[in-house]
PDB file of C-alpha atoms in Angstrom:
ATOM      1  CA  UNK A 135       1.953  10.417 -11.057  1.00 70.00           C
ATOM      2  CA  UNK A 136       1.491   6.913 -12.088  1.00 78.00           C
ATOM      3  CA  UNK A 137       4.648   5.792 -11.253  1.00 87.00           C
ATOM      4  CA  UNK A 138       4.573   7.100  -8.290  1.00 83.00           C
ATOM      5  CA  UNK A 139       1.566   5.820  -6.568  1.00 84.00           C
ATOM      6  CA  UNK A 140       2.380   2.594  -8.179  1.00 90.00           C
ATOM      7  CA  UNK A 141       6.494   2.722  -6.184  1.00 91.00           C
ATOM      8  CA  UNK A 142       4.210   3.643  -3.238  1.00 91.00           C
ATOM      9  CA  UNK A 143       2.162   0.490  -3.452  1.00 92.00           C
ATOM     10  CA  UNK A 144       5.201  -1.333  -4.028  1.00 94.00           C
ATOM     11  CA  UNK A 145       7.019  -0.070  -0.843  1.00 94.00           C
ATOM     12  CA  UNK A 146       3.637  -0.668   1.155  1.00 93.00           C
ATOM     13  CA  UNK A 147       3.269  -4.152  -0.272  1.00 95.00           C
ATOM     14  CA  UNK A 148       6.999  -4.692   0.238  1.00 95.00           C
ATOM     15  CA  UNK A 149       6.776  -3.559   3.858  1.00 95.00           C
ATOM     16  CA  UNK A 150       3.666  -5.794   4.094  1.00 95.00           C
ATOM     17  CA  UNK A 151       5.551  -9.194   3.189  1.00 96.00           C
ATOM     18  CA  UNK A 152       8.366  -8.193   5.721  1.00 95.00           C
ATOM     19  CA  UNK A 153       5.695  -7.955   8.454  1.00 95.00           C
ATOM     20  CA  UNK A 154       4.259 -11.181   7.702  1.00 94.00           C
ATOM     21  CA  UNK A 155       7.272 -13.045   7.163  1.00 93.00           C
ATOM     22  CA  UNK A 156       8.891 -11.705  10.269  1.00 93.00           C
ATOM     23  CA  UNK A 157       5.563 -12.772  12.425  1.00 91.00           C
ATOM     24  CA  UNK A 158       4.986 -16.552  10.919  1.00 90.00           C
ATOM     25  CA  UNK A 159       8.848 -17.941  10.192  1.00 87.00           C
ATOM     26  CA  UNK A 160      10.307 -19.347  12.655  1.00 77.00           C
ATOM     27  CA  UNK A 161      13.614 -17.194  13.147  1.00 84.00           C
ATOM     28  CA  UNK A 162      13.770 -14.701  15.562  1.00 84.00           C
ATOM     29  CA  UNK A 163      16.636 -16.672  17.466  1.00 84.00           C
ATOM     30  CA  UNK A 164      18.465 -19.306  16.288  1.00 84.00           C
ATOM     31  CA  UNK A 165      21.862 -21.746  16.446  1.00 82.00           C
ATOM     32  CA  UNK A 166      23.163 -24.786  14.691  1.00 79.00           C
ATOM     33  CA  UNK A 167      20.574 -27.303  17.352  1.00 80.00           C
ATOM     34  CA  UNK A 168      17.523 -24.852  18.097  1.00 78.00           C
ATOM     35  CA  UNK A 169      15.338 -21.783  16.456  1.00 79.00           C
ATOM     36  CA  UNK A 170      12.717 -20.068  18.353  1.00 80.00           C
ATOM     37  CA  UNK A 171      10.175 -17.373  17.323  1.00 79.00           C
ATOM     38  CA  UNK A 172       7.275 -15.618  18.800  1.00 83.00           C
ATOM     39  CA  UNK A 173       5.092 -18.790  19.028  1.00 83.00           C
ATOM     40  CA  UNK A 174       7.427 -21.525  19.067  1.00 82.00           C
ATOM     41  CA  UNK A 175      10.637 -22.875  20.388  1.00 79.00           C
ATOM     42  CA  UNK A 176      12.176 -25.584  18.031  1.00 78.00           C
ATOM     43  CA  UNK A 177      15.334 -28.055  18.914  1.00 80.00           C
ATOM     44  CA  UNK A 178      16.888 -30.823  17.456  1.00 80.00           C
ATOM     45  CA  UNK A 179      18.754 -33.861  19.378  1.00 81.00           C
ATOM     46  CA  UNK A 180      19.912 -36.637  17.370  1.00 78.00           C
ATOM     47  CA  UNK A 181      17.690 -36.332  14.277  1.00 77.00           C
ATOM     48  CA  UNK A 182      14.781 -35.491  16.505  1.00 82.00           C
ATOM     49  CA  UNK A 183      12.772 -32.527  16.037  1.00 80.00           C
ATOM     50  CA  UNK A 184      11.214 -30.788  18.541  1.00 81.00           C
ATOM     51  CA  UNK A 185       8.937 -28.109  19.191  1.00 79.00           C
ATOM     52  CA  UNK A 186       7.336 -26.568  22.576  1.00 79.00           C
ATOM     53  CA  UNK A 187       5.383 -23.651  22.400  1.00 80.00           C
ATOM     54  CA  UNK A 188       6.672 -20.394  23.144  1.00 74.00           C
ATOM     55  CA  UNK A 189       6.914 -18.847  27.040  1.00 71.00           C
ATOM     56  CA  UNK A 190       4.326 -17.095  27.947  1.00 70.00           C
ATOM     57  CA  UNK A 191       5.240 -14.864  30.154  1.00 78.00           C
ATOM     58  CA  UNK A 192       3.561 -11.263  29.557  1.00 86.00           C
ATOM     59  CA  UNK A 193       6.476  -9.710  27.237  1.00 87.00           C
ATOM     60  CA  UNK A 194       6.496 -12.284  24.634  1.00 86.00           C
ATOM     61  CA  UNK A 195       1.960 -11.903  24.290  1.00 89.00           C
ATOM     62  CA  UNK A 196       2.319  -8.116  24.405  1.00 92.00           C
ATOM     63  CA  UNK A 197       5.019  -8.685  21.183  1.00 91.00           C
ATOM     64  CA  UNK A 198       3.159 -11.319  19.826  1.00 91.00           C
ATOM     65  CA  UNK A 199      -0.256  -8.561  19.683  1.00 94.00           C
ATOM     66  CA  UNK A 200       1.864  -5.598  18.395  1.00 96.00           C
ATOM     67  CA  UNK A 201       3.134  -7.864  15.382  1.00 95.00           C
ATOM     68  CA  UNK A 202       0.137  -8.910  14.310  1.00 96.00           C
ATOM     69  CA  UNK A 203      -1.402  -5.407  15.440  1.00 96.00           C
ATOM     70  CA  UNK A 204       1.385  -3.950  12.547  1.00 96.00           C
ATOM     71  CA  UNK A 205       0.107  -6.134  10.097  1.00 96.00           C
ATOM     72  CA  UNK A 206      -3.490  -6.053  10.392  1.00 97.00           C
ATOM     73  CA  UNK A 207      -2.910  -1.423  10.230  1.00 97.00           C
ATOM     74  CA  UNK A 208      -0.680  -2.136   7.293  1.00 96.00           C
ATOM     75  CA  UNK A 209      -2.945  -3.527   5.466  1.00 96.00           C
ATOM     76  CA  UNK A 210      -5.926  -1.441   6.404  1.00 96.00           C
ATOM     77  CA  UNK A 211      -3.731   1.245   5.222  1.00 95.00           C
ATOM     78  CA  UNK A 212      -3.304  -0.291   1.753  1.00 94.00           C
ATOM     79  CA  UNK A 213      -7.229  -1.000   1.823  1.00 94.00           C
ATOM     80  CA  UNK A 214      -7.911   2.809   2.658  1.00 92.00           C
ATOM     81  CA  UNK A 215      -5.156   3.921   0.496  1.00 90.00           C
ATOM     82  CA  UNK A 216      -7.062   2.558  -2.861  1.00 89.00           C
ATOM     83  CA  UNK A 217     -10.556   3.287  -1.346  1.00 90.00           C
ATOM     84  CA  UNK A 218      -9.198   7.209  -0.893  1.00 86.00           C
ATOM     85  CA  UNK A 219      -8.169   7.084  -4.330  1.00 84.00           C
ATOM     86  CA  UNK A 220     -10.905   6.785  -5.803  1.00 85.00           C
ATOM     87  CA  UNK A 221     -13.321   8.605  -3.749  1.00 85.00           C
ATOM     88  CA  UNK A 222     -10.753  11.473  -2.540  1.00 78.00           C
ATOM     89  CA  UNK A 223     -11.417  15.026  -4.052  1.00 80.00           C
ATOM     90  CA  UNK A 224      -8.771  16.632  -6.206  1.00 78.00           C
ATOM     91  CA  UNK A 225      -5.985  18.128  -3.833  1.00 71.00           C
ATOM     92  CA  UNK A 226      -6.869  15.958  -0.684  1.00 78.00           C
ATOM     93  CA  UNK A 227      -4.438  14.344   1.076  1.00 80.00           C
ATOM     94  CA  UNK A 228      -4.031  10.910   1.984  1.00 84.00           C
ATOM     95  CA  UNK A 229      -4.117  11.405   6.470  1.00 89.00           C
ATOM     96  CA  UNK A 230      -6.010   8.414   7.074  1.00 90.00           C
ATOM     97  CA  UNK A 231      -3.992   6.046   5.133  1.00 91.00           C
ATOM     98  CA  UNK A 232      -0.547   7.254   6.494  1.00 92.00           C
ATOM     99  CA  UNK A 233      -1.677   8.113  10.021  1.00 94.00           C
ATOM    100  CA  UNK A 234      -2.753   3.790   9.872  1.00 96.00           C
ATOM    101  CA  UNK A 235       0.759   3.090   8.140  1.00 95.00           C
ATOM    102  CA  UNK A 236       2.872   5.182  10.273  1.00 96.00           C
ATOM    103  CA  UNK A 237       0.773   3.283  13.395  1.00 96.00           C
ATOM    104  CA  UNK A 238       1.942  -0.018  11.877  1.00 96.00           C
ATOM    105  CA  UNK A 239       5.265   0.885  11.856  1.00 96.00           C
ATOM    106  CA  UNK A 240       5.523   2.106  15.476  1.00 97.00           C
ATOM    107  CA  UNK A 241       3.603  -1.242  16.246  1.00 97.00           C
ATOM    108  CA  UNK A 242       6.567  -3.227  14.887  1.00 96.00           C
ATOM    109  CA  UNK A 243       9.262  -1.063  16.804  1.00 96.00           C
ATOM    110  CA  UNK A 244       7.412  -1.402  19.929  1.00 96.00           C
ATOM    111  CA  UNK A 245       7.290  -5.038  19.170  1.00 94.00           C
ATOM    112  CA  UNK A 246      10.901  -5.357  18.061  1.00 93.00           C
ATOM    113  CA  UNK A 247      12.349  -2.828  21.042  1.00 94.00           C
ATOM    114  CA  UNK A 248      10.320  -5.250  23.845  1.00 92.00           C
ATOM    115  CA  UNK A 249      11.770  -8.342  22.194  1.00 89.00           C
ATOM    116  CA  UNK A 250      15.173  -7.080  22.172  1.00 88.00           C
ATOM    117  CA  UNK A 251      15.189  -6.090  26.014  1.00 89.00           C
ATOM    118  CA  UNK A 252      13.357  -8.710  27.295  1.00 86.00           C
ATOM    119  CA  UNK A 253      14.824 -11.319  25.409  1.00 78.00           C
ATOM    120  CA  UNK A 254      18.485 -11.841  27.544  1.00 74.00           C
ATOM    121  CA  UNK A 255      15.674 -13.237  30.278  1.00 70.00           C
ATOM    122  CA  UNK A 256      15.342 -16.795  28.575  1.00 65.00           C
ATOM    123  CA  UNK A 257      17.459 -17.173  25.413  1.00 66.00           C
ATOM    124  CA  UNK A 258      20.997 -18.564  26.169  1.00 66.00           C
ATOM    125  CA  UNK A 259      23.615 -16.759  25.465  1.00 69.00           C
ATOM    126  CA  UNK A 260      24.622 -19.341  22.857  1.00 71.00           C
ATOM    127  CA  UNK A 261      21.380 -17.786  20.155  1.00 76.00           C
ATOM    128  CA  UNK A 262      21.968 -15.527  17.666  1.00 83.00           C
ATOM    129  CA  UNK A 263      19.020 -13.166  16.650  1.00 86.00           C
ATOM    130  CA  UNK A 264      17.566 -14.778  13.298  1.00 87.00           C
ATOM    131  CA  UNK A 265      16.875 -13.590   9.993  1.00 89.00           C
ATOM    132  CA  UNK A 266      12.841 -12.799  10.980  1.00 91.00           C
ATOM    133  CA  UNK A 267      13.797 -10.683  14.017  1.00 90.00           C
ATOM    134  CA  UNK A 268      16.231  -8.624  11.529  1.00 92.00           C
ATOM    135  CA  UNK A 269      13.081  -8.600   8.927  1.00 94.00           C
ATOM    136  CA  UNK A 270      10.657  -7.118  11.407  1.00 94.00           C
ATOM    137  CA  UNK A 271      13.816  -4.352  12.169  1.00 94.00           C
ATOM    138  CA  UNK A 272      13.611  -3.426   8.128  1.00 96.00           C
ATOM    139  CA  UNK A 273       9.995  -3.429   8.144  1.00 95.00           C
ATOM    140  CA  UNK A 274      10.301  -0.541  10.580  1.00 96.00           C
ATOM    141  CA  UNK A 275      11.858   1.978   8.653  1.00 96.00           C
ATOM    142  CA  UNK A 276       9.748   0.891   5.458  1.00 95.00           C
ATOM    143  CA  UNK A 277       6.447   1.179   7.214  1.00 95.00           C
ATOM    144  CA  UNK A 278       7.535   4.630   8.945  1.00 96.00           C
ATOM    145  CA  UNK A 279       8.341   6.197   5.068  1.00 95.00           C
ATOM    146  CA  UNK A 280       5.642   4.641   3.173  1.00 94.00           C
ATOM    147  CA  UNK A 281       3.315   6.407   5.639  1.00 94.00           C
ATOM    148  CA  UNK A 282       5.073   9.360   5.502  1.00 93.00           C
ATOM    149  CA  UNK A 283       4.804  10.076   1.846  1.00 91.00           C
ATOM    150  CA  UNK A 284       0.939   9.311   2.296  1.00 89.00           C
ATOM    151  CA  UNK A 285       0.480  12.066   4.773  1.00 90.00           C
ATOM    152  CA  UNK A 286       2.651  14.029   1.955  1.00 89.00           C
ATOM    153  CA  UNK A 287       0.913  13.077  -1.169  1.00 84.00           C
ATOM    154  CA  UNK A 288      -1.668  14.818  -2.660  1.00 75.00           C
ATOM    155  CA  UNK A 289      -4.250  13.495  -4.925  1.00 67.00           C
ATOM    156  CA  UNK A 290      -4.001  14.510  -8.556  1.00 66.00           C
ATOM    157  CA  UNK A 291      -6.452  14.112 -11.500  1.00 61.00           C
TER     158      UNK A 291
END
């Protein structure tokens, strides 16, 4: 039982990082001159680096708030997850935490499913999606399945 609340944790923390990694770096588009992200919009001409922030039309605020919407639930989740353990009775499930989990992860979909569609609207064609827009994608499925083995678990002496 050890072992396996302690891969849980691991998987939650893991999903964690990818949230906040995928928020803060500056990746989400990129190409050899240029790399923009959810706050800022980076270029560089002749040695000079440049950075405006992001636009801010409606789209790119309502993905900014669901990222950092999925990480504030994930980690509530991880904060309710060791507060259930210890105060949980024997044979209770963990709702709460994985309910707040599974929350995070549809956060980041949203989030990730907005920025795809409305992104054609003012990258160039020229940009790649980055590593951090690819990050938030894996912190989907990682989110979804940590909470869903919370709602599963049971609480064991």
């Amino acid at each position: 039982m050890l072992l396996l609340l302690l891969g849980i944790v691991v998987l939650h923390v893991a999903a964690l990082v990818l949230l906040f990694v995928s928020t803060i770096v500056s990746a989400w588009v990129v190409n050899p001159n240029s790399s923009g992200d959810l706050w800022t919009n980076c270029t560089s001409i002749s040695g000079d680096y440049k950075c405006d922030p992001a636009d801010t039309g409606v789209w790119i605020q309502a993905v900014q708030a669901l990222m950092i919407l999925s990480i504030i639930f994930s980690f509530l989740s991880l904060f309710l997850f060791f507060c259930q353990l210890f105060t949980l009775q024997k044979g209770g499930r963990f709702f709460l935490t994985g309910a707040f989990q599974i929350l995070a992860s549809l956060f980041v979909m949203s989030g990730a499913i907005i920025y795809t569609v409305m992104n054609h609207m003012w990258v160039p064609t020229a940009e790649s999606y980055g590593f951090s827009y690819i990050l938030a994608w894996v912190a989907f499925p990682l989110a979804f399945i940590s909470g869903l083995i919370y709602v599963i678990l049971r609480k064991r002496e």
